[in-house]
Amino acid sequence: MKTLLLLGGVLLLSPAVYAGADEPIDTGATAWMLTSTALVLLMIPGLAMFYGGLVRTKNVLGTMMHSFAAMGIMTILWVTVGYAMSFGENVLGGWFGWNWDYFMLQGIDDSILGEGIPEYVFSMFQAKFAIITPALIAGAFAERVSFKAYCIFIAVWGVLIYNPLCHWVWASDGFLFNLGADGAIDFAGGTVVHISAGVSGLVAAIYLGGRKSHPHLPMRPSNLVMTMIGAGLLWVGWFGFNAGSSISSGLATAQALTVTQIAGAAGALAWVIIEGWHQGKATALGFVSGILAGLVAITPAAGVVQPMGAIALGILSTIICYMAIIMKNKLGYDDTLDAFGIHGVGGIVGAIFLVFFIRESWMEDAAQLAGGSWTIWDQFGIQILAVLIAIAYAVVGTLLILFVLNKFIKLRATDEAEMKGLDNYYHGERGYGMINPN
């Protein structure tokens, strides 16, 4: 049976159509996809540095371990069931997919996809998205979660939340992929990655409660220099994240790479200007927050907008994310590292407002598929519906997972662990060669 895969607007034919080592390989496209896979993997230690620099000294290693643990856990889960659930054919009414050829990747050893790329490369590229998504969640409840509980949580979350969302949005028979004239637009993970992680992080942060003494005592970042280096690595890696999602090495790749750079820069400058006006100082943390706000917003839109749209989305995302963080401080919930404030909110902004900057050629193709007429407002409704579905599924699913897991294992770190620090309590180590109570 023919199975179709689509990511970033590029149609790929599964091994049911292209199977065998004799199929031609596009060495240029394959080389770029190998590079993109490495770039997205680089984002994960970049995220570890970004998050690690923002927490207190006694929790640096514990926080960085959240990202590194995801590299191990989610890779093995992806190889065993994740790829099959995400890109196999619909089962259980389309809740997720399944293909026994994808179980343990046993059926793709000599498979070449329709764009001339070995399926192993596509699978490993997609694995990096499955790794970084739960790692992003960890920022919302940093400094107060049990390490063992976190590991179990991301494993269950990946299977029950990430894999189905990935299937709905990017598999050819996913219902969000087929929504409207040409599907709900999510070029590289606005809904699948950022909205799901941000919203799930918010749910977990509220469920676990705030850190001890929050917000009464100041909790200063341990190393903003490391945070800035981490942000730089994330920006570099994002070229693989977005431009790699074209699953090719051509015009679509160049378009996605260009708007990625522009949106990150627009977001950073907008944050500095807003912060300078509002607080009288432009901070390093504000600059890197703006970078992420712009990059998150362009992620779902990278395949359909032009440079002007990238600037607009970067600025708009920064404004709304800045307001979201101010609102967080007023409401008092403890989203430690603003996983929701940046990733959740930025993803929502990008996924919805991209419709006002879609290039005309995409709308013309959508109109043809719709039978002659398809407007921006038609697509606007599709985007809102997709975002609401992703939010609802992430909220309900994450809450259920947390509730059930908490019956069997204590999710929150003990008072002793929080006081002593996660580094020493859970890992028996210290991030720095000195005793520091911070």
CSV table of C-alpha atoms in Angstrom, one decimal:
chain,number,residue,atom,x,y,z
A,1,MET,CA,0.0,0.0,0.0
A,2,LYS,CA,1.3,3.5,-0.8
A,3,THR,CA,2.0,5.7,2.2
A,4,LEU,CA,2.8,9.4,1.8
A,5,LEU,CA,4.8,11.5,4.1
A,6,LEU,CA,4.9,15.3,4.0
A,7,LEU,CA,6.9,17.8,5.9
A,8,GLY,CA,7.5,21.4,5.0
A,9,GLY,CA,5.3,21.1,1.9
A,10,VAL,CA,7.6,18.5,0.3
A,11,LEU,CA,5.9,15.2,-0.7
A,12,LEU,CA,7.9,12.1,0.2
A,13,LEU,CA,7.0,8.5,-0.9
A,14,SER,CA,7.4,5.9,1.7
A,15,PRO,CA,9.4,2.6,1.3
A,16,ALA,CA,6.3,1.0,0.0
A,17,VAL,CA,6.9,2.9,-3.2
A,18,TYR,CA,10.7,3.6,-3.0
A,19,ALA,CA,12.4,0.6,-1.4
A,20,GLY,CA,15.7,-0.8,-2.3
A,21,ALA,CA,19.3,0.3,-2.5
A,22,ASP,CA,19.1,0.7,-6.3
A,23,GLU,CA,17.0,3.8,-6.0
A,24,PRO,CA,19.0,7.0,-6.9
A,25,ILE,CA,20.2,9.1,-4.0
A,26,ASP,CA,20.3,12.9,-4.3
A,27,THR,CA,23.6,13.4,-2.6
A,28,GLY,CA,23.1,17.2,-2.3
A,29,ALA,CA,19.8,16.9,-0.5
A,30,THR,CA,21.1,14.0,1.6
A,31,ALA,CA,24.2,16.0,2.6
A,32,TRP,CA,22.0,19.0,3.7
A,33,MET,CA,19.6,16.7,5.6
A,34,LEU,CA,22.6,15.1,7.4
A,35,THR,CA,23.8,18.6,8.3
A,36,SER,CA,20.3,19.7,9.4
A,37,THR,CA,20.0,16.6,11.6
A,38,ALA,CA,23.3,17.5,13.3
A,39,LEU,CA,22.2,21.1,13.7
A,40,VAL,CA,19.0,20.2,15.4
A,41,LEU,CA,20.9,17.9,17.7
A,42,LEU,CA,23.2,20.8,18.6
A,43,MET,CA,20.1,22.7,19.8
A,44,ILE,CA,19.7,20.3,22.7
A,45,PRO,CA,23.0,21.0,24.4
A,46,GLY,CA,22.3,24.6,23.5
A,47,LEU,CA,19.0,24.4,25.3
A,48,ALA,CA,20.8,22.8,28.3
A,49,MET,CA,23.2,25.7,28.4
A,50,PHE,CA,20.4,28.2,28.0
A,51,TYR,CA,18.3,26.7,30.8
A,52,GLY,CA,21.3,25.9,33.0
A,53,GLY,CA,22.5,29.4,33.1
A,54,LEU,CA,19.1,30.7,34.2
A,55,VAL,CA,18.7,28.6,37.3
A,56,ARG,CA,20.5,28.9,40.6
A,57,THR,CA,24.0,27.5,41.0
A,58,LYS,CA,22.9,24.5,43.0
A,59,ASN,CA,20.5,23.3,40.2
A,60,VAL,CA,22.7,23.8,37.1
A,61,LEU,CA,23.6,20.2,36.5
A,62,GLY,CA,20.2,18.9,37.4
A,63,THR,CA,18.6,21.3,34.9
A,64,MET,CA,21.1,20.5,32.1
A,65,MET,CA,20.5,16.8,32.7
A,66,HIS,CA,16.9,17.3,31.8
A,67,SER,CA,17.9,18.1,28.2
A,68,PHE,CA,20.6,15.4,28.1
A,69,ALA,CA,18.3,12.7,29.5
A,70,ALA,CA,15.8,13.5,26.8
A,71,MET,CA,18.6,12.8,24.2
A,72,GLY,CA,18.8,9.2,25.5
A,73,ILE,CA,15.2,8.4,26.4
A,74,MET,CA,13.5,9.9,23.4
A,75,THR,CA,15.9,8.5,20.9
A,76,ILE,CA,15.3,4.9,22.0
A,77,LEU,CA,11.5,5.5,22.2
A,78,TRP,CA,11.5,7.0,18.7
A,79,VAL,CA,13.4,4.1,17.3
A,80,THR,CA,11.1,1.5,18.9
A,81,VAL,CA,7.6,3.1,18.5
A,82,GLY,CA,7.8,6.8,17.9
A,83,TYR,CA,8.5,6.8,14.2
A,84,ALA,CA,5.9,4.1,13.6
A,85,MET,CA,3.3,6.0,15.6
A,86,SER,CA,4.1,9.3,13.9
A,87,PHE,CA,4.4,8.3,10.3
A,88,GLY,CA,2.6,5.0,10.0
A,89,GLU,CA,-0.9,4.7,8.7
A,90,ASN,CA,-3.9,5.7,10.8
A,91,VAL,CA,-5.0,3.3,13.5
A,92,LEU,CA,-7.6,3.7,16.2
A,93,GLY,CA,-9.6,6.2,14.1
A,94,GLY,CA,-6.5,8.2,13.3
A,95,TRP,CA,-5.4,8.9,17.0
A,96,PHE,CA,-1.9,7.8,15.9
A,97,GLY,CA,-0.3,5.8,13.1
A,98,TRP,CA,1.4,2.5,13.0
A,99,ASN,CA,3.6,0.6,10.5
A,100,TRP,CA,5.4,-2.6,11.6
A,101,ASP,CA,8.2,-1.8,9.1
A,102,TYR,CA,9.0,1.2,11.2
A,103,PHE,CA,9.1,-0.7,14.5
A,104,MET,CA,12.8,-0.6,15.5
A,105,LEU,CA,13.3,0.9,12.0
A,106,GLN,CA,13.6,-2.7,10.8
A,107,GLY,CA,12.0,-2.2,7.5
A,108,ILE,CA,13.8,0.9,6.2
A,109,ASP,CA,17.4,-0.4,6.1
A,110,ASP,CA,17.7,0.1,2.3
A,111,SER,CA,14.8,2.5,1.9
A,112,ILE,CA,15.2,5.7,-0.2
A,113,LEU,CA,12.5,8.3,-0.1
A,114,GLY,CA,11.0,10.1,-3.1
A,115,GLU,CA,13.3,13.1,-2.8
A,116,GLY,CA,16.4,10.9,-3.0
A,117,ILE,CA,17.1,10.8,0.8
A,118,PRO,CA,17.7,7.6,2.8
A,119,GLU,CA,14.8,7.1,5.1
A,120,TYR,CA,17.2,6.6,8.0
A,121,VAL,CA,18.2,10.2,7.6
A,122,PHE,CA,14.6,11.4,7.6
A,123,SER,CA,13.8,9.3,10.6
A,124,MET,CA,16.8,10.6,12.6
A,125,PHE,CA,16.0,14.2,11.6
A,126,GLN,CA,12.5,13.7,13.0
A,127,ALA,CA,14.0,12.0,16.1
A,128,LYS,CA,15.6,15.3,17.1
A,129,PHE,CA,12.2,17.1,17.2
A,130,ALA,CA,10.9,14.3,19.4
A,131,ILE,CA,13.9,14.9,21.7
A,132,ILE,CA,13.8,18.7,22.0
A,133,THR,CA,10.1,19.0,22.6
A,134,PRO,CA,9.9,17.4,26.1
A,135,ALA,CA,13.3,19.0,26.9
A,136,LEU,CA,11.6,22.4,26.4
A,137,ILE,CA,8.9,21.4,28.9
A,138,ALA,CA,11.5,21.0,31.6
A,139,GLY,CA,12.0,24.8,31.7
A,140,ALA,CA,8.5,25.3,33.2
A,141,PHE,CA,9.2,23.3,36.3
A,142,ALA,CA,12.9,23.5,36.7
A,143,GLU,CA,14.4,23.4,40.2
A,144,ARG,CA,11.6,21.4,41.7
A,145,VAL,CA,11.0,18.1,39.9
A,146,SER,CA,12.3,14.7,40.8
A,147,PHE,CA,14.8,13.5,38.2
A,148,LYS,CA,13.3,10.0,38.1
A,149,ALA,CA,9.8,11.3,37.8
A,150,TYR,CA,10.9,13.7,35.0
A,151,CYS,CA,12.4,10.8,33.0
A,152,ILE,CA,9.2,8.7,33.3
A,153,PHE,CA,7.1,11.7,32.5
A,154,ILE,CA,8.8,12.6,29.3
A,155,ALA,CA,8.7,9.0,28.1
A,156,VAL,CA,5.0,8.7,28.7
A,157,TRP,CA,4.4,12.2,27.3
A,158,GLY,CA,6.3,11.5,24.2
A,159,VAL,CA,4.3,8.4,23.4
A,160,LEU,CA,0.8,9.7,24.3
A,161,ILE,CA,1.1,13.4,23.4
A,162,TYR,CA,4.0,14.1,21.0
A,163,ASN,CA,3.6,11.1,18.7
A,164,PRO,CA,-0.2,11.6,18.0
A,165,LEU,CA,0.3,15.3,17.4
A,166,CYS,CA,3.1,14.7,15.0
A,167,HIS,CA,0.9,12.2,13.1
A,168,TRP,CA,-2.1,14.6,13.0
A,169,VAL,CA,0.0,17.4,11.6
A,170,TRP,CA,2.7,15.8,9.4
A,171,ALA,CA,1.5,12.4,8.2
A,172,SER,CA,-0.4,12.4,5.0
A,173,ASP,CA,-3.5,10.8,6.6
A,174,GLY,CA,-3.4,13.0,9.7
A,175,PHE,CA,-6.6,14.9,10.1
A,176,LEU,CA,-4.9,18.3,10.7
A,177,PHE,CA,-2.8,17.6,7.6
A,178,ASN,CA,-6.0,17.3,5.6
A,179,LEU,CA,-8.0,20.1,7.3
A,180,GLY,CA,-9.3,22.7,4.9
A,181,ALA,CA,-8.0,23.2,1.4
A,182,ASP,CA,-4.3,22.4,2.0
A,183,GLY,CA,-4.1,21.4,5.7
A,184,ALA,CA,-3.2,23.3,8.8
A,185,ILE,CA,0.1,25.0,8.2
A,186,ASP,CA,2.9,24.0,10.5
A,187,PHE,CA,6.2,24.0,8.5
A,188,ALA,CA,8.6,23.0,11.2
A,189,GLY,CA,6.8,22.5,14.5
A,190,GLY,CA,4.8,25.5,15.8
A,191,THR,CA,1.9,23.3,17.0
A,192,VAL,CA,3.8,20.0,17.2
A,193,VAL,CA,6.7,21.3,19.2
A,194,HIS,CA,6.3,24.7,20.7
A,195,ILE,CA,2.6,24.9,21.5
A,196,SER,CA,2.5,21.4,22.8
A,197,ALA,CA,5.6,21.9,25.0
A,198,GLY,CA,4.7,25.4,26.2
A,199,VAL,CA,1.1,24.5,27.1
A,200,SER,CA,2.2,21.2,28.7
A,201,GLY,CA,4.9,23.0,30.7
A,202,LEU,CA,2.3,25.5,32.0
A,203,VAL,CA,0.0,22.7,33.1
A,204,ALA,CA,2.9,20.9,34.9
A,205,ALA,CA,4.2,24.1,36.5
A,206,ILE,CA,0.8,24.8,38.0
A,207,TYR,CA,0.2,21.2,39.0
A,208,LEU,CA,3.5,21.0,40.8
A,209,GLY,CA,3.2,24.4,42.4
A,210,GLY,CA,5.9,27.1,42.7
A,211,ARG,CA,9.4,26.7,44.0
A,212,LYS,CA,10.0,27.2,47.7
A,213,SER,CA,10.1,30.8,48.6
A,214,HIS,CA,8.9,31.9,45.2
A,215,PRO,CA,8.2,34.7,44.5
A,216,HIS,CA,9.3,36.2,47.9
A,217,LEU,CA,13.0,35.6,47.6
A,218,PRO,CA,15.2,36.6,44.6
A,219,MET,CA,16.4,33.6,42.6
A,220,ARG,CA,19.2,34.9,40.4
A,221,PRO,CA,20.5,33.2,37.3
A,222,SER,CA,23.8,31.3,37.9
A,223,ASN,CA,25.5,32.2,34.6
A,224,LEU,CA,24.0,34.5,32.0
A,225,VAL,CA,27.2,34.1,29.9
A,226,MET,CA,26.3,30.4,29.5
A,227,THR,CA,22.7,31.4,28.7
A,228,MET,CA,23.9,33.7,25.9
A,229,ILE,CA,26.1,31.0,24.5
A,230,GLY,CA,23.2,28.5,24.6
A,231,ALA,CA,21.0,31.0,22.8
A,232,GLY,CA,23.6,31.4,20.1
A,233,LEU,CA,23.8,27.6,19.6
A,234,LEU,CA,20.0,27.5,19.5
A,235,TRP,CA,19.9,30.2,16.8
A,236,VAL,CA,22.5,28.3,14.7
A,237,GLY,CA,20.7,25.0,15.2
A,238,TRP,CA,17.4,26.6,14.2
A,239,PHE,CA,18.6,26.8,10.6
A,240,GLY,CA,18.5,23.0,10.6
A,241,PHE,CA,15.2,23.0,12.4
A,242,ASN,CA,13.5,25.2,9.9
A,243,ALA,CA,15.4,25.0,6.6
A,244,GLY,CA,15.9,21.3,7.1
A,245,SER,CA,12.1,20.8,7.3
A,246,SER,CA,12.0,21.5,3.5
A,247,ILE,CA,13.4,17.9,3.2
A,248,SER,CA,15.3,19.1,0.2
A,249,SER,CA,18.2,21.3,-0.8
A,250,GLY,CA,16.7,23.9,-3.0
A,251,LEU,CA,14.5,27.0,-3.2
A,252,ALA,CA,12.2,26.1,-0.3
A,253,THR,CA,15.4,25.5,1.8
A,254,ALA,CA,16.7,28.9,1.0
A,255,GLN,CA,13.4,30.6,1.7
A,256,ALA,CA,13.0,28.9,5.1
A,257,LEU,CA,16.6,29.7,6.1
A,258,THR,CA,16.3,33.4,5.1
A,259,VAL,CA,13.1,34.1,7.1
A,260,THR,CA,14.5,32.2,10.1
A,261,GLN,CA,17.5,34.6,10.3
A,262,ILE,CA,15.3,37.6,9.8
A,263,ALA,CA,12.7,36.7,12.4
A,264,GLY,CA,15.3,35.9,15.1
A,265,ALA,CA,16.9,39.3,14.5
A,266,ALA,CA,13.6,41.2,14.5
A,267,GLY,CA,12.5,39.5,17.7
A,268,ALA,CA,15.8,40.4,19.5
A,269,LEU,CA,15.8,44.0,18.4
A,270,ALA,CA,12.1,44.4,19.3
A,271,TRP,CA,12.7,43.0,22.8
A,272,VAL,CA,15.6,45.4,23.4
A,273,ILE,CA,13.6,48.4,22.3
A,274,ILE,CA,10.5,47.4,24.4
A,275,GLU,CA,12.6,46.6,27.5
A,276,GLY,CA,14.7,49.8,27.1
A,277,TRP,CA,11.5,51.8,26.9
A,278,HIS,CA,9.6,49.9,29.7
A,279,GLN,CA,12.5,49.3,32.2
A,280,GLY,CA,15.1,51.8,31.1
A,281,LYS,CA,17.7,49.1,30.4
A,282,ALA,CA,18.3,46.7,27.6
A,283,THR,CA,19.4,43.4,29.2
A,284,ALA,CA,21.3,40.4,27.8
A,285,LEU,CA,18.6,38.1,29.0
A,286,GLY,CA,16.0,40.3,27.2
A,287,PHE,CA,18.0,40.1,23.9
A,288,VAL,CA,18.2,36.3,23.9
A,289,SER,CA,14.5,36.1,24.9
A,290,GLY,CA,13.7,38.2,21.9
A,291,ILE,CA,15.8,35.9,19.7
A,292,LEU,CA,13.8,32.9,20.8
A,293,ALA,CA,10.4,34.7,20.5
A,294,GLY,CA,11.2,35.5,16.9
A,295,LEU,CA,12.5,32.1,16.1
A,296,VAL,CA,9.6,30.3,17.7
A,297,ALA,CA,7.1,32.4,15.8
A,298,ILE,CA,8.7,31.8,12.4
A,299,THR,CA,8.9,28.0,12.9
A,300,PRO,CA,5.4,27.2,11.7
A,301,ALA,CA,5.5,29.9,9.0
A,302,ALA,CA,9.0,29.4,7.5
A,303,GLY,CA,7.7,27.7,4.4
A,304,VAL,CA,5.0,30.2,3.5
A,305,VAL,CA,6.1,33.7,4.4
A,306,GLN,CA,8.5,36.2,2.9
A,307,PRO,CA,11.0,38.5,4.7
A,308,MET,CA,8.5,41.2,5.4
A,309,GLY,CA,6.3,38.6,7.1
A,310,ALA,CA,9.3,37.3,9.1
A,311,ILE,CA,10.0,40.8,10.4
A,312,ALA,CA,6.3,41.3,11.3
A,313,LEU,CA,6.0,37.9,13.1
A,314,GLY,CA,9.3,38.4,15.0
A,315,ILE,CA,8.1,41.8,16.3
A,316,LEU,CA,4.6,40.7,17.0
A,317,SER,CA,5.7,37.6,18.9
A,318,THR,CA,8.1,39.6,21.0
A,319,ILE,CA,5.5,42.1,22.0
A,320,ILE,CA,3.0,39.4,23.0
A,321,CYS,CA,5.6,37.2,24.7
A,322,TYR,CA,6.8,40.2,26.7
A,323,MET,CA,3.3,40.9,27.8
A,324,ALA,CA,2.8,37.2,28.7
A,325,ILE,CA,5.8,37.3,31.0
A,326,ILE,CA,4.5,40.4,32.7
A,327,MET,CA,1.2,38.8,33.1
A,328,LYS,CA,2.8,35.7,34.6
A,329,ASN,CA,4.5,37.8,37.3
A,330,LYS,CA,1.1,39.4,38.1
A,331,LEU,CA,-0.7,36.1,38.2
A,332,GLY,CA,2.0,34.5,40.3
A,333,TYR,CA,2.3,31.1,38.7
A,334,ASP,CA,5.9,29.7,38.6
A,335,ASP,CA,6.9,29.0,35.0
A,336,THR,CA,10.5,28.9,36.0
A,337,LEU,CA,12.2,29.7,32.7
A,338,ASP,CA,9.1,30.9,30.7
A,339,ALA,CA,8.6,27.8,28.6
A,340,PHE,CA,5.0,28.9,28.1
A,341,GLY,CA,5.7,32.6,28.0
A,342,ILE,CA,8.1,32.1,25.1
A,343,HIS,CA,7.5,28.8,23.4
A,344,GLY,CA,3.8,28.4,24.0
A,345,VAL,CA,2.8,32.0,23.3
A,346,GLY,CA,5.3,32.4,20.5
A,347,GLY,CA,4.1,29.2,18.8
A,348,ILE,CA,0.5,30.4,19.0
A,349,VAL,CA,1.3,33.8,17.6
A,350,GLY,CA,3.3,32.3,14.7
A,351,ALA,CA,0.7,29.6,13.9
A,352,ILE,CA,-2.2,32.0,13.8
A,353,PHE,CA,-0.8,35.2,12.4
A,354,LEU,CA,1.2,33.7,9.6
A,355,VAL,CA,-2.0,33.7,7.5
A,356,PHE,CA,-1.7,37.5,7.0
A,357,PHE,CA,1.7,37.1,5.4
A,358,ILE,CA,1.3,33.9,3.3
A,359,ARG,CA,2.9,34.2,-0.2
A,360,GLU,CA,0.4,34.4,-3.0
A,361,SER,CA,1.6,31.2,-4.7
A,362,TRP,CA,0.5,29.2,-1.6
A,363,MET,CA,-2.9,30.8,-1.6
A,364,GLU,CA,-3.4,30.1,-5.3
A,365,ASP,CA,-2.5,26.5,-4.9
A,366,ALA,CA,-4.9,26.2,-1.9
A,367,ALA,CA,-7.7,27.8,-4.0
A,368,GLN,CA,-7.2,25.3,-6.7
A,369,LEU,CA,-7.4,22.4,-4.2
A,370,ALA,CA,-10.5,24.0,-2.7
A,371,GLY,CA,-12.2,24.1,-6.1
A,372,GLY,CA,-11.6,27.7,-7.0
A,373,SER,CA,-11.8,29.8,-3.9
A,374,TRP,CA,-9.8,30.0,-0.7
A,375,THR,CA,-9.3,33.1,1.3
A,376,ILE,CA,-6.9,34.2,4.1
A,377,TRP,CA,-9.9,34.2,6.4
A,378,ASP,CA,-10.6,30.6,5.5
A,379,GLN,CA,-7.1,29.6,6.4
A,380,PHE,CA,-7.3,31.8,9.5
A,381,GLY,CA,-10.1,29.6,10.8
A,382,ILE,CA,-8.1,26.4,10.0
A,383,GLN,CA,-5.1,27.7,11.9
A,384,ILE,CA,-7.2,28.7,14.9
A,385,LEU,CA,-8.9,25.3,15.0
A,386,ALA,CA,-5.6,23.5,14.8
A,387,VAL,CA,-4.1,25.6,17.6
A,388,LEU,CA,-7.1,25.0,19.8
A,389,ILE,CA,-7.0,21.3,19.1
A,390,ALA,CA,-3.3,21.1,20.0
A,391,ILE,CA,-3.8,23.2,23.2
A,392,ALA,CA,-6.8,21.1,24.3
A,393,TYR,CA,-5.0,17.8,23.6
A,394,ALA,CA,-1.8,18.9,25.4
A,395,VAL,CA,-3.7,20.3,28.4
A,396,VAL,CA,-6.0,17.3,29.0
A,397,GLY,CA,-3.3,14.7,28.1
A,398,THR,CA,-0.6,16.3,30.3
A,399,LEU,CA,-2.9,16.7,33.2
A,400,LEU,CA,-4.0,13.0,33.0
A,401,ILE,CA,-0.4,11.9,32.8
A,402,LEU,CA,0.7,14.0,35.8
A,403,PHE,CA,-2.3,12.8,37.9
A,404,VAL,CA,-1.7,9.1,37.2
A,405,LEU,CA,2.0,9.2,37.6
A,406,ASN,CA,1.7,11.1,40.9
A,407,LYS,CA,-0.3,8.2,42.2
A,408,PHE,CA,2.7,5.9,41.8
A,409,ILE,CA,5.8,8.2,42.1
A,410,LYS,CA,6.3,11.5,43.7
A,411,LEU,CA,6.7,14.1,40.9
A,412,ARG,CA,7.9,17.0,43.0
A,413,ALA,CA,11.3,17.1,44.5
A,414,THR,CA,11.4,16.8,48.3
A,415,ASP,CA,11.8,19.8,50.5
A,416,GLU,CA,15.3,18.6,51.3
A,417,ALA,CA,16.2,18.2,47.6
A,418,GLU,CA,15.0,21.8,46.9
A,419,MET,CA,16.9,23.2,49.8
A,420,LYS,CA,20.1,21.2,49.1
A,421,GLY,CA,19.9,21.6,45.4
A,422,LEU,CA,19.1,19.1,42.7
A,423,ASP,CA,22.7,18.7,41.6
A,424,ASN,CA,23.9,17.2,44.8
A,425,TYR,CA,20.7,15.5,45.9
A,426,TYR,CA,19.9,13.6,42.7
A,427,HIS,CA,23.3,13.4,41.0
A,428,GLY,CA,25.8,13.6,43.8
A,429,GLU,CA,27.7,16.3,41.9
A,430,ARG,CA,28.2,20.1,41.8
A,431,GLY,CA,28.2,22.1,38.6
A,432,TYR,CA,30.9,24.4,40.0
A,433,GLY,CA,34.0,23.6,42.1
A,434,MET,CA,32.7,25.4,45.1
A,435,ILE,CA,29.9,25.3,47.6
A,436,ASN,CA,27.4,28.1,46.8
A,437,PRO,CA,24.1,28.4,48.6
A,438,ASN,CA,22.4,30.1,45.7
